[in-house]
mmCIF file of C-alpha atoms in Angstrom:
data_model
loop_
_atom_site.group_PDB
_atom_site.id
_atom_site.type_symbol
_atom_site.label_atom_id
_atom_site.label_comp_id
_atom_site.label_asym_id
_atom_site.label_seq_id
_atom_site.Cartn_x
_atom_site.Cartn_y
_atom_site.Cartn_z
ATOM 1 C CA UNK A 20 -14.479 15.173 2.422
ATOM 2 C CA UNK A 21 -13.073 13.439 -0.405
ATOM 3 C CA UNK A 22 -13.429 14.839 -4.356
ATOM 4 C CA UNK A 23 -12.474 12.723 -6.908
ATOM 5 C CA UNK A 24 -11.834 14.016 -9.953
ATOM 6 C CA UNK A 25 -12.214 11.339 -13.038
ATOM 7 C CA UNK A 26 -12.629 10.104 -17.020
ATOM 8 C CA UNK A 27 -15.721 8.492 -18.394
ATOM 9 C CA UNK A 28 -14.294 4.805 -17.284
ATOM 10 C CA UNK A 29 -13.636 5.579 -14.016
ATOM 11 C CA UNK A 30 -17.937 7.073 -13.702
ATOM 12 C CA UNK A 31 -18.246 3.578 -14.816
ATOM 13 C CA UNK A 32 -16.450 1.617 -12.452
ATOM 14 C CA UNK A 33 -17.735 3.741 -9.944
ATOM 15 C CA UNK A 34 -21.128 2.333 -11.405
ATOM 16 C CA UNK A 35 -19.500 -0.733 -10.859
ATOM 17 C CA UNK A 36 -18.710 -0.309 -7.477
ATOM 18 C CA UNK A 37 -22.396 1.006 -6.551
ATOM 19 C CA UNK A 38 -23.668 -2.090 -8.112
ATOM 20 C CA UNK A 39 -21.324 -3.961 -5.884
ATOM 21 C CA UNK A 40 -23.095 -2.526 -2.785
ATOM 22 C CA UNK A 41 -26.113 -2.365 -3.393
ATOM 23 C CA UNK A 42 -25.947 -6.386 -4.211
ATOM 24 C CA UNK A 43 -23.586 -6.778 -0.847
ATOM 25 C CA UNK A 44 -25.861 -4.842 1.539
ATOM 26 C CA UNK A 45 -29.015 -7.366 1.484
ATOM 27 C CA UNK A 46 -26.111 -10.080 2.627
ATOM 28 C CA UNK A 47 -25.188 -7.473 5.150
ATOM 29 C CA UNK A 48 -28.804 -6.858 5.897
ATOM 30 C CA UNK A 49 -28.600 -11.201 7.348
ATOM 31 C CA UNK A 50 -25.136 -10.635 8.752
ATOM 32 C CA UNK A 51 -24.618 -7.837 10.410
ATOM 33 C CA UNK A 52 -23.054 -7.597 13.380
ATOM 34 C CA UNK A 53 -21.842 -4.648 15.312
ATOM 35 C CA UNK A 54 -19.035 -2.172 13.656
ATOM 36 C CA UNK A 55 -17.502 1.317 14.529
ATOM 37 C CA UNK A 56 -16.190 2.578 11.117
ATOM 38 C CA UNK A 57 -14.280 6.177 10.920
ATOM 39 C CA UNK A 58 -13.050 8.053 7.637
ATOM 40 C CA UNK A 59 -9.958 9.473 7.561
ATOM 41 C CA UNK A 60 -9.857 12.928 7.093
ATOM 42 C CA UNK A 61 -7.919 13.255 3.048
ATOM 43 C CA UNK A 62 -8.926 15.403 -0.828
ATOM 44 C CA UNK A 63 -8.168 12.767 -3.250
ATOM 45 C CA UNK A 64 -7.975 14.228 -6.821
ATOM 46 C CA UNK A 65 -8.328 10.902 -9.212
ATOM 47 C CA UNK A 66 -7.722 11.238 -13.267
ATOM 48 C CA UNK A 67 -5.482 11.933 -16.054
ATOM 49 C CA UNK A 68 -3.055 15.030 -16.701
ATOM 50 C CA UNK A 69 -4.946 15.557 -12.885
ATOM 51 C CA UNK A 70 -0.773 17.377 -11.772
ATOM 52 C CA UNK A 71 -1.944 20.212 -13.257
ATOM 53 C CA UNK A 72 -4.089 20.817 -10.525
ATOM 54 C CA UNK A 73 -1.448 21.620 -8.096
ATOM 55 C CA UNK A 74 -0.661 25.221 -7.366
ATOM 56 C CA UNK A 75 -4.463 25.892 -7.021
ATOM 57 C CA UNK A 76 -4.156 22.427 -4.135
ATOM 58 C CA UNK A 77 -1.095 24.110 -2.770
ATOM 59 C CA UNK A 78 -2.369 27.845 -2.787
ATOM 60 C CA UNK A 79 -6.253 26.325 -1.272
ATOM 61 C CA UNK A 80 -3.693 25.030 2.210
ATOM 62 C CA UNK A 81 -2.210 27.992 2.270
ATOM 63 C CA UNK A 82 0.793 26.613 1.509
ATOM 64 C CA UNK A 83 3.543 29.574 0.427
ATOM 65 C CA UNK A 84 7.653 27.300 0.160
ATOM 66 C CA UNK A 85 7.032 23.913 0.037
ATOM 67 C CA UNK A 86 9.425 21.322 -0.260
ATOM 68 C CA UNK A 87 9.623 18.642 -3.335
ATOM 69 C CA UNK A 88 10.456 15.595 -1.860
ATOM 70 C CA UNK A 89 11.005 12.496 -4.520
ATOM 71 C CA UNK A 90 13.800 9.263 -4.284
ATOM 72 C CA UNK A 91 17.164 9.982 -6.511
ATOM 73 C CA UNK A 92 15.833 8.397 -9.399
ATOM 74 C CA UNK A 93 12.744 10.598 -9.641
ATOM 75 C CA UNK A 94 14.410 13.689 -9.705
ATOM 76 C CA UNK A 95 13.160 14.234 -13.317
ATOM 77 C CA UNK A 96 9.430 13.866 -11.933
ATOM 78 C CA UNK A 97 9.922 16.149 -9.034
ATOM 79 C CA UNK A 98 11.816 18.548 -12.076
ATOM 80 C CA UNK A 99 7.909 18.393 -13.189
ATOM 81 C CA UNK A 100 6.756 19.521 -10.514
ATOM 82 C CA UNK A 101 8.810 22.025 -9.029
ATOM 83 C CA UNK A 102 8.412 23.331 -13.078
ATOM 84 C CA UNK A 103 4.147 23.419 -12.656
ATOM 85 C CA UNK A 104 4.410 24.864 -9.603
ATOM 86 C CA UNK A 105 6.138 27.493 -10.717
ATOM 87 C CA UNK A 106 3.547 28.461 -13.618
ATOM 88 C CA UNK A 107 1.414 28.731 -11.015
ATOM 89 C CA UNK A 108 3.214 31.679 -9.644
ATOM 90 C CA UNK A 109 4.588 29.199 -6.528
ATOM 91 C CA UNK A 110 8.474 29.596 -5.383
ATOM 92 C CA UNK A 111 9.071 25.878 -4.201
ATOM 93 C CA UNK A 112 11.419 25.864 -1.037
ATOM 94 C CA UNK A 113 14.125 23.172 -3.180
ATOM 95 C CA UNK A 114 13.833 19.793 -3.888
ATOM 96 C CA UNK A 115 14.975 16.709 -1.783
ATOM 97 C CA UNK A 116 15.812 14.186 -3.968
ATOM 98 C CA UNK A 117 17.314 11.111 -1.218
ATOM 99 C CA UNK A 118 14.271 9.195 0.305
ATOM 100 C CA UNK A 119 15.078 5.888 0.126
ATOM 101 C CA UNK A 120 13.019 2.922 0.880
ATOM 102 C CA UNK A 121 12.111 1.690 4.903
ATOM 103 C CA UNK A 122 12.812 5.523 6.025
ATOM 104 C CA UNK A 123 15.706 5.581 7.688
ATOM 105 C CA UNK A 124 16.004 7.371 10.636
ATOM 106 C CA UNK A 125 19.369 9.748 9.008
ATOM 107 C CA UNK A 126 17.377 10.056 5.623
ATOM 108 C CA UNK A 127 14.266 11.831 7.391
ATOM 109 C CA UNK A 128 17.268 13.857 9.698
ATOM 110 C CA UNK A 129 18.752 14.682 6.786
ATOM 111 C CA UNK A 130 15.695 15.985 4.809
ATOM 112 C CA UNK A 131 14.595 18.211 8.158
ATOM 113 C CA UNK A 132 17.960 20.764 8.101
ATOM 114 C CA UNK A 133 16.870 20.981 3.949
ATOM 115 C CA UNK A 134 12.954 21.886 5.407
ATOM 116 C CA UNK A 135 15.241 24.307 8.339
ATOM 117 C CA UNK A 136 17.579 25.939 5.978
ATOM 118 C CA UNK A 137 15.203 26.212 3.037
ATOM 119 C CA UNK A 138 12.219 28.167 5.619
ATOM 120 C CA UNK A 139 9.467 25.578 3.805
ATOM 121 C CA UNK A 140 6.150 25.402 4.690
ATOM 122 C CA UNK A 141 4.853 22.092 3.511
ATOM 123 C CA UNK A 142 6.083 19.445 1.406
ATOM 124 C CA UNK A 143 5.232 17.815 -1.568
ATOM 125 C CA UNK A 144 6.301 14.032 -2.105
ATOM 126 C CA UNK A 145 5.832 12.935 -5.596
ATOM 127 C CA UNK A 146 7.071 8.543 -6.237
ATOM 128 C CA UNK A 147 6.124 5.148 -4.277
ATOM 129 C CA UNK A 148 6.650 4.257 -0.343
ATOM 130 C CA UNK A 149 10.044 5.637 0.957
ATOM 131 C CA UNK A 150 9.301 9.456 -0.796
ATOM 132 C CA UNK A 151 5.301 9.095 1.067
ATOM 133 C CA UNK A 152 6.818 7.579 4.416
ATOM 134 C CA UNK A 153 9.583 10.696 3.950
ATOM 135 C CA UNK A 154 7.070 12.789 3.594
ATOM 136 C CA UNK A 155 5.284 11.136 6.836
ATOM 137 C CA UNK A 156 8.585 11.519 8.794
ATOM 138 C CA UNK A 157 8.480 15.474 8.058
ATOM 139 C CA UNK A 158 4.858 16.066 8.949
ATOM 140 C CA UNK A 159 5.094 14.171 11.990
ATOM 141 C CA UNK A 160 7.760 15.833 13.525
ATOM 142 C CA UNK A 161 6.365 19.131 11.829
ATOM 143 C CA UNK A 162 3.114 19.083 12.075
ATOM 144 C CA UNK A 163 2.890 20.831 8.144
ATOM 145 C CA UNK A 164 0.747 20.166 5.385
ATOM 146 C CA UNK A 165 0.960 17.208 3.269
ATOM 147 C CA UNK A 166 -0.083 17.089 -0.687
ATOM 148 C CA UNK A 167 1.280 13.349 -2.186
ATOM 149 C CA UNK A 168 1.356 12.346 -5.762
ATOM 150 C CA UNK A 169 1.168 8.522 -6.157
ATOM 151 C CA UNK A 170 3.373 7.354 -8.915
ATOM 152 C CA UNK A 171 3.282 3.112 -7.691
ATOM 153 C CA UNK A 172 -0.124 1.474 -6.110
ATOM 154 C CA UNK A 173 2.225 1.271 -3.217
ATOM 155 C CA UNK A 174 -1.114 3.269 -0.314
ATOM 156 C CA UNK A 175 0.843 4.288 2.040
ATOM 157 C CA UNK A 176 -1.234 7.454 0.831
ATOM 158 C CA UNK A 177 -3.787 6.481 2.412
ATOM 159 C CA UNK A 178 -3.006 5.642 5.811
ATOM 160 C CA UNK A 179 -1.909 7.244 9.109
ATOM 161 C CA UNK A 180 0.547 4.345 9.941
ATOM 162 C CA UNK A 181 4.654 5.720 9.435
ATOM 163 C CA UNK A 182 7.725 3.297 9.987
ATOM 164 C CA UNK A 183 11.451 3.906 10.641
ATOM 165 C CA UNK A 184 14.249 2.394 10.179
ATOM 166 C CA UNK A 185 16.891 2.814 12.968
ATOM 167 C CA UNK A 186 19.926 0.533 13.634
ATOM 168 C CA UNK A 187 18.717 -1.812 11.451
ATOM 169 C CA UNK A 188 15.072 -2.212 13.137
ATOM 170 C CA UNK A 189 12.247 -1.267 11.974
ATOM 171 C CA UNK A 190 9.017 -0.135 13.820
ATOM 172 C CA UNK A 191 6.324 1.560 13.264
ATOM 173 C CA UNK A 192 3.241 3.766 14.187
ATOM 174 C CA UNK A 193 -0.232 4.703 14.115
ATOM 175 C CA UNK A 194 -1.056 8.301 14.012
ATOM 176 C CA UNK A 195 -3.155 10.500 12.301
ATOM 177 C CA UNK A 196 -0.585 13.664 12.258
ATOM 178 C CA UNK A 197 0.853 11.858 9.001
ATOM 179 C CA UNK A 198 -2.269 11.987 6.952
ATOM 180 C CA UNK A 199 -1.928 13.550 3.850
ATOM 181 C CA UNK A 200 -4.315 16.348 3.847
ATOM 182 C CA UNK A 201 -4.723 16.252 -0.378
ATOM 183 C CA UNK A 202 -3.794 13.023 -2.886
ATOM 184 C CA UNK A 203 -3.482 14.008 -6.429
ATOM 185 C CA UNK A 204 -4.114 10.748 -8.034
ATOM 186 C CA UNK A 205 -2.656 11.239 -11.856
ATOM 187 C CA UNK A 206 -3.107 7.691 -14.454
ATOM 188 C CA UNK A 207 -0.484 9.488 -16.590
ATOM 189 C CA UNK A 208 2.390 9.063 -13.997
ATOM 190 C CA UNK A 209 1.561 4.695 -13.599
ATOM 191 C CA UNK A 210 2.271 4.613 -17.613
ATOM 192 C CA UNK A 211 6.103 4.373 -17.538
ATOM 193 C CA UNK A 212 6.281 2.343 -14.305
ATOM 194 C CA UNK A 213 8.313 -0.260 -15.546
ATOM 195 C CA UNK A 214 6.282 -3.305 -15.869
ATOM 196 C CA UNK A 215 7.918 -6.022 -13.081
ATOM 197 C CA UNK A 216 7.315 -2.998 -10.145
ATOM 198 C CA UNK A 217 3.459 -2.081 -11.177
ATOM 199 C CA UNK A 218 3.708 -6.393 -10.627
ATOM 200 C CA UNK A 219 4.678 -6.112 -7.482
ATOM 201 C CA UNK A 220 3.476 -2.799 -6.486
ATOM 202 C CA UNK A 221 0.137 -4.023 -7.272
ATOM 203 C CA UNK A 222 0.064 -6.905 -4.549
ATOM 204 C CA UNK A 223 1.175 -5.044 -2.370
ATOM 205 C CA UNK A 224 -2.051 -3.218 -2.216
ATOM 206 C CA UNK A 225 -4.330 -6.588 -2.396
ATOM 207 C CA UNK A 226 -2.495 -6.897 0.469
ATOM 208 C CA UNK A 227 -3.686 -4.458 1.838
ATOM 209 C CA UNK A 228 -7.676 -5.635 1.427
ATOM 210 C CA UNK A 229 -6.835 -9.109 1.965
ATOM 211 C CA UNK A 230 -5.796 -7.823 5.539
ATOM 212 C CA UNK A 231 -8.886 -6.296 5.760
ATOM 213 C CA UNK A 232 -11.216 -8.705 5.165
ATOM 214 C CA UNK A 233 -10.355 -10.610 8.349
ATOM 215 C CA UNK A 234 -8.211 -7.425 10.526
ATOM 216 C CA UNK A 235 -9.468 -7.148 14.485
ATOM 217 C CA UNK A 236 -11.847 -3.773 13.305
ATOM 218 C CA UNK A 237 -13.260 -4.959 9.911
ATOM 219 C CA UNK A 238 -16.545 -3.227 8.830
ATOM 220 C CA UNK A 239 -19.359 -3.656 6.776
ATOM 221 C CA UNK A 240 -18.444 -0.850 4.293
ATOM 222 C CA UNK A 241 -14.153 -1.800 4.473
ATOM 223 C CA UNK A 242 -15.353 -5.551 3.578
ATOM 224 C CA UNK A 243 -17.011 -3.765 0.339
ATOM 225 C CA UNK A 244 -14.388 -1.679 -0.390
ATOM 226 C CA UNK A 245 -11.744 -4.645 0.378
ATOM 227 C CA UNK A 246 -12.848 -7.330 -2.098
ATOM 228 C CA UNK A 247 -13.719 -4.530 -4.620
ATOM 229 C CA UNK A 248 -10.265 -3.178 -4.401
ATOM 230 C CA UNK A 249 -9.098 -6.975 -4.405
ATOM 231 C CA UNK A 250 -11.098 -7.403 -8.213
ATOM 232 C CA UNK A 251 -9.523 -4.183 -9.881
ATOM 233 C CA UNK A 252 -5.947 -6.015 -9.647
ATOM 234 C CA UNK A 253 -6.803 -8.954 -10.264
ATOM 235 C CA UNK A 254 -8.436 -8.178 -13.371
ATOM 236 C CA UNK A 255 -5.989 -5.799 -14.160
ATOM 237 C CA UNK A 256 -2.602 -6.368 -13.455
ATOM 238 C CA UNK A 257 -2.082 -9.391 -16.044
ATOM 239 C CA UNK A 258 -3.436 -7.115 -18.829
ATOM 240 C CA UNK A 259 -0.458 -4.279 -17.943
ATOM 241 C CA UNK A 260 2.608 -6.584 -17.401
ATOM 242 C CA UNK A 261 1.232 -7.748 -21.345
ATOM 243 C CA UNK A 262 1.757 -4.512 -22.078
ATOM 244 C CA UNK A 263 1.820 -1.190 -19.468
ATOM 245 C CA UNK A 264 0.531 1.672 -20.874
ATOM 246 C CA UNK A 265 -2.923 -0.301 -21.620
ATOM 247 C CA UNK A 266 -4.808 3.075 -19.894
ATOM 248 C CA UNK A 267 -7.843 1.850 -19.183
ATOM 249 C CA UNK A 268 -6.193 -0.994 -17.623
ATOM 250 C CA UNK A 269 -3.519 1.490 -15.690
ATOM 251 C CA UNK A 270 -6.655 3.776 -14.388
ATOM 252 C CA UNK A 271 -8.179 0.663 -13.356
ATOM 253 C CA UNK A 272 -5.037 -0.694 -10.959
ATOM 254 C CA UNK A 273 -5.352 3.011 -9.377
ATOM 255 C CA UNK A 274 -8.911 3.218 -8.634
ATOM 256 C CA UNK A 275 -8.297 -0.490 -7.065
ATOM 257 C CA UNK A 276 -5.121 0.607 -5.565
ATOM 258 C CA UNK A 277 -6.919 3.800 -3.191
ATOM 259 C CA UNK A 278 -9.442 1.726 -2.516
ATOM 260 C CA UNK A 279 -7.525 -0.730 -0.981
ATOM 261 C CA UNK A 280 -5.254 2.152 0.474
ATOM 262 C CA UNK A 281 -8.622 3.405 2.167
ATOM 263 C CA UNK A 282 -8.775 -0.326 3.292
ATOM 264 C CA UNK A 283 -5.051 0.099 4.522
ATOM 265 C CA UNK A 284 -6.242 3.166 6.223
ATOM 266 C CA UNK A 285 -8.499 1.922 8.166
ATOM 267 C CA UNK A 286 -8.390 -1.311 9.686
ATOM 268 C CA UNK A 287 -5.346 -3.565 11.919
ATOM 269 C CA UNK A 288 -2.824 -5.148 10.013
ATOM 270 C CA UNK A 289 -1.762 -8.557 11.524
ATOM 271 C CA UNK A 290 0.426 -11.055 10.516
ATOM 272 C CA UNK A 291 1.326 -10.537 6.955
ATOM 273 C CA UNK A 292 2.485 -7.182 7.141
ATOM 274 C CA UNK A 293 4.211 -7.609 10.460
ATOM 275 C CA UNK A 294 6.311 -10.633 9.028
ATOM 276 C CA UNK A 295 6.906 -8.172 6.173
ATOM 277 C CA UNK A 296 8.143 -5.634 8.190
ATOM 278 C CA UNK A 297 10.570 -7.861 10.166
ATOM 279 C CA UNK A 298 11.657 -8.720 7.040
ATOM 280 C CA UNK A 299 12.016 -5.680 4.484
ATOM 281 C CA UNK A 300 13.359 -3.619 7.643
ATOM 282 C CA UNK A 301 16.047 -6.892 9.076
ATOM 283 C CA UNK A 302 17.463 -7.953 6.134
ATOM 284 C CA UNK A 303 16.520 -4.487 3.368
ATOM 285 C CA UNK A 304 14.288 -6.241 1.116
ATOM 286 C CA UNK A 305 12.622 -4.577 -1.319
ATOM 287 C CA UNK A 306 9.276 -3.534 0.293
ATOM 288 C CA UNK A 307 6.615 -4.161 -2.378
ATOM 289 C CA UNK A 308 8.515 -7.765 -3.566
ATOM 290 C CA UNK A 309 8.499 -8.980 0.204
ATOM 291 C CA UNK A 310 5.329 -8.286 0.491
ATOM 292 C CA UNK A 311 4.370 -10.349 -2.845
ATOM 293 C CA UNK A 312 6.402 -13.089 -1.639
ATOM 294 C CA UNK A 313 5.220 -13.717 1.270
ATOM 295 C CA UNK A 314 1.423 -12.157 1.046
ATOM 296 C CA UNK A 315 -0.255 -15.977 -0.317
ATOM 297 C CA UNK A 316 1.791 -18.110 2.197
ATOM 298 C CA UNK A 317 0.550 -15.445 5.115
ATOM 299 C CA UNK A 318 -2.526 -15.934 4.238
ATOM 300 C CA UNK A 319 -2.389 -20.167 3.983
ATOM 301 C CA UNK A 320 -1.343 -18.902 7.788
ATOM 302 C CA UNK A 321 -4.764 -17.566 8.555
ATOM 303 C CA UNK A 322 -6.883 -18.931 6.274
ATOM 304 C CA UNK A 323 -8.606 -21.755 8.703
ATOM 305 C CA UNK A 324 -9.436 -18.888 10.364
ATOM 306 C CA UNK A 325 -11.257 -16.940 8.697
ATOM 307 C CA UNK A 326 -13.512 -18.938 6.106
ATOM 308 C CA UNK A 327 -15.857 -15.777 5.531
ATOM 309 C CA UNK A 328 -13.161 -13.326 4.785
ATOM 310 C CA UNK A 329 -12.333 -16.636 2.501
ATOM 311 C CA UNK A 330 -15.213 -16.304 0.485
ATOM 312 C CA UNK A 331 -14.930 -12.774 -0.459
ATOM 313 C CA UNK A 332 -10.992 -13.369 -1.409
ATOM 314 C CA UNK A 333 -12.305 -16.324 -3.851
ATOM 315 C CA UNK A 334 -15.202 -14.388 -5.142
ATOM 316 C CA UNK A 335 -12.674 -10.984 -5.475
ATOM 317 C CA UNK A 336 -9.960 -13.596 -7.697
ATOM 318 C CA UNK A 337 -12.699 -15.528 -9.599
ATOM 319 C CA UNK A 338 -11.034 -18.596 -8.499
ATOM 320 C CA UNK A 339 -12.784 -21.454 -4.944
ATOM 321 C CA UNK A 340 -9.756 -21.180 -3.936
ATOM 322 C CA UNK A 341 -8.733 -18.326 -3.027
ATOM 323 C CA UNK A 342 -4.428 -19.629 -1.958
ATOM 324 C CA UNK A 343 -4.861 -21.179 -5.326
ATOM 325 C CA UNK A 344 -5.993 -18.479 -7.170
ATOM 326 C CA UNK A 345 -2.961 -15.842 -5.586
ATOM 327 C CA UNK A 346 -0.489 -19.147 -6.861
ATOM 328 C CA UNK A 347 -2.490 -18.510 -10.439
ATOM 329 C CA UNK A 348 -2.032 -14.684 -9.766
ATOM 330 C CA UNK A 349 1.349 -14.371 -9.391
ATOM 331 C CA UNK A 350 2.103 -17.440 -12.577
ATOM 332 C CA UNK A 351 0.506 -14.704 -14.231
ATOM 333 C CA UNK A 352 2.689 -11.829 -13.052
ATOM 334 C CA UNK A 353 5.919 -13.066 -13.223
ATOM 335 C CA UNK A 354 7.306 -11.608 -10.158
ATOM 336 C CA UNK A 355 9.339 -13.181 -7.781
ATOM 337 C CA UNK A 356 8.658 -16.158 -6.232
ATOM 338 C CA UNK A 357 11.345 -16.453 -3.288
ATOM 339 C CA UNK A 358 13.318 -14.419 -0.104
ATOM 340 C CA UNK A 359 16.526 -15.583 -1.356
ATOM 341 C CA UNK A 360 15.797 -13.879 -5.139
ATOM 342 C CA UNK A 361 15.077 -10.548 -2.816
ATOM 343 C CA UNK A 362 19.035 -11.292 -0.944
ATOM 344 C CA UNK A 363 17.213 -12.597 2.339
ATOM 345 C CA UNK A 364 20.121 -15.205 3.310
ATOM 346 C CA UNK A 365 18.822 -18.561 4.666
ATOM 347 C CA UNK A 366 20.675 -19.109 8.265
ATOM 348 C CA UNK A 367 17.979 -15.806 8.128
ATOM 349 C CA UNK A 368 14.501 -17.843 8.410
ATOM 350 C CA UNK A 369 14.949 -18.702 12.751
ATOM 351 C CA UNK A 370 15.909 -14.934 13.583
ATOM 352 C CA UNK A 371 12.591 -13.894 11.490
ATOM 353 C CA UNK A 372 10.924 -16.341 13.583
ATOM 354 C CA UNK A 373 12.177 -14.912 16.622
ATOM 355 C CA UNK A 374 11.704 -11.391 16.316
ATOM 356 C CA UNK A 375 8.191 -12.061 14.525
ATOM 357 C CA UNK A 376 7.400 -13.048 18.171
ATOM 358 C CA UNK A 377 8.692 -10.775 20.005
ATOM 359 C CA UNK A 378 6.608 -8.104 20.289
ATOM 360 C CA UNK A 379 2.364 -9.160 20.652
ATOM 361 C CA UNK A 380 0.133 -8.293 18.265
ATOM 362 C CA UNK A 381 -3.263 -9.768 17.271
ATOM 363 C CA UNK A 382 -3.940 -12.644 14.559
ATOM 364 C CA UNK A 383 -7.336 -14.372 13.888
ATOM 365 C CA UNK A 384 -5.100 -17.562 14.411
ATOM 366 C CA UNK A 385 -2.666 -17.610 17.611
ATOM 367 C CA UNK A 386 1.292 -16.785 16.754
ATOM 368 C CA UNK A 387 3.308 -19.921 17.448
ATOM 369 C CA UNK A 388 6.560 -20.398 15.979
ATOM 370 C CA UNK A 389 7.344 -23.597 14.315
ATOM 371 C CA UNK A 390 3.762 -22.858 11.786
ATOM 372 C CA UNK A 391 5.357 -19.207 11.030
ATOM 373 C CA UNK A 392 9.166 -20.692 10.777
ATOM 374 C CA UNK A 393 7.105 -22.346 8.414
ATOM 375 C CA UNK A 394 5.715 -20.057 6.706
ATOM 376 C CA UNK A 395 9.101 -17.871 6.163
ATOM 377 C CA UNK A 396 11.150 -20.597 4.782
ATOM 378 C CA UNK A 397 8.099 -21.675 2.564
ATOM 379 C CA UNK A 398 8.074 -17.847 1.028
ATOM 380 C CA UNK A 399 11.971 -17.952 1.183
ATOM 381 C CA UNK A 400 12.139 -21.151 -0.661
ATOM 382 C CA UNK A 401 9.670 -19.943 -3.515
ATOM 383 C CA UNK A 402 7.297 -22.635 -2.821
ATOM 384 C CA UNK A 403 3.832 -22.227 -3.714
ATOM 385 C CA UNK A 404 2.110 -21.838 -0.921
ATOM 386 C CA UNK A 405 -0.470 -24.020 0.149
ATOM 387 C CA UNK A 406 -2.871 -24.663 3.313
ATOM 388 C CA UNK A 407 -1.211 -26.834 4.840
ATOM 389 C CA UNK A 408 0.744 -24.877 7.368
#
């Protein structure tokens, strides 16, 4: 059972979501298909100032010496977590501030040494996908409870997916052992998130919902969450890019990111996420930027085979053409559009295409090398997405 603490505007959004559910349920009655829906077990605390509830959540799990995790850049936030724990009568096991993107195996091993030395009995991860991924990696190996305090819109906190990079190769696995026990969404932590990172992190979240719309194991419940999550992010991110401390837009974006994260945690991913894992792990590219750049091209690749999903995406984006709708949104967000801008060499295009075909996985459109290479080439060059792949 999930617990949600929301402010007045979030109650309003919840009512909107219920209206969407009621409206679209009429459609689904006409086109109902067999499906299986499994809700991942997680306790969600959502609102403004919810970080203050952390000591109660730690005690509820029976933890006595949790280790606080962060990146080097977020040590200050880790310090705040420690002080809140101590004010609540909890003595943490200290901090590990070495989290980094793509969850390198050597970083996980160093963190496990700290866990053992300080006899930690749980982890509290504050940050984005890098820190959350490290917490998952520790939980996978120790079965420790996790509390996650997201500061971006990445969404890893609501999934059973964990990635790991070793010798330049990124691999992923899916296991319920890494699902955090508690997620505390505190809108206040996102108010200072830089506008550029807000945009790319938000598009990364949006990508989760887009692929959920045509996932092999999609279902009507997730379709509704996906469409609403895309809609919330598409309307809030352009506002944040112009005014980063807009509280209502920040709340709206975090709400949308949560819905998109639930979608990612409940369905299988396909070509978009697979390409991003290959590109990010092979060339050490920034995670959110890579997702932002690749998304419209990956969607253009699949669009001809998933017309119903494209209708829902178009509706959520408020544009007749979903591919062009994504192009327009990315232009508004002022994000980088080419992989060459974030460090991918041109001679890596063929290598990435080969790696994308190396492991078999489901996708609504068959994976063929020449079209996939063209997807990567367009993404590398920064071209606007087109539906002629």
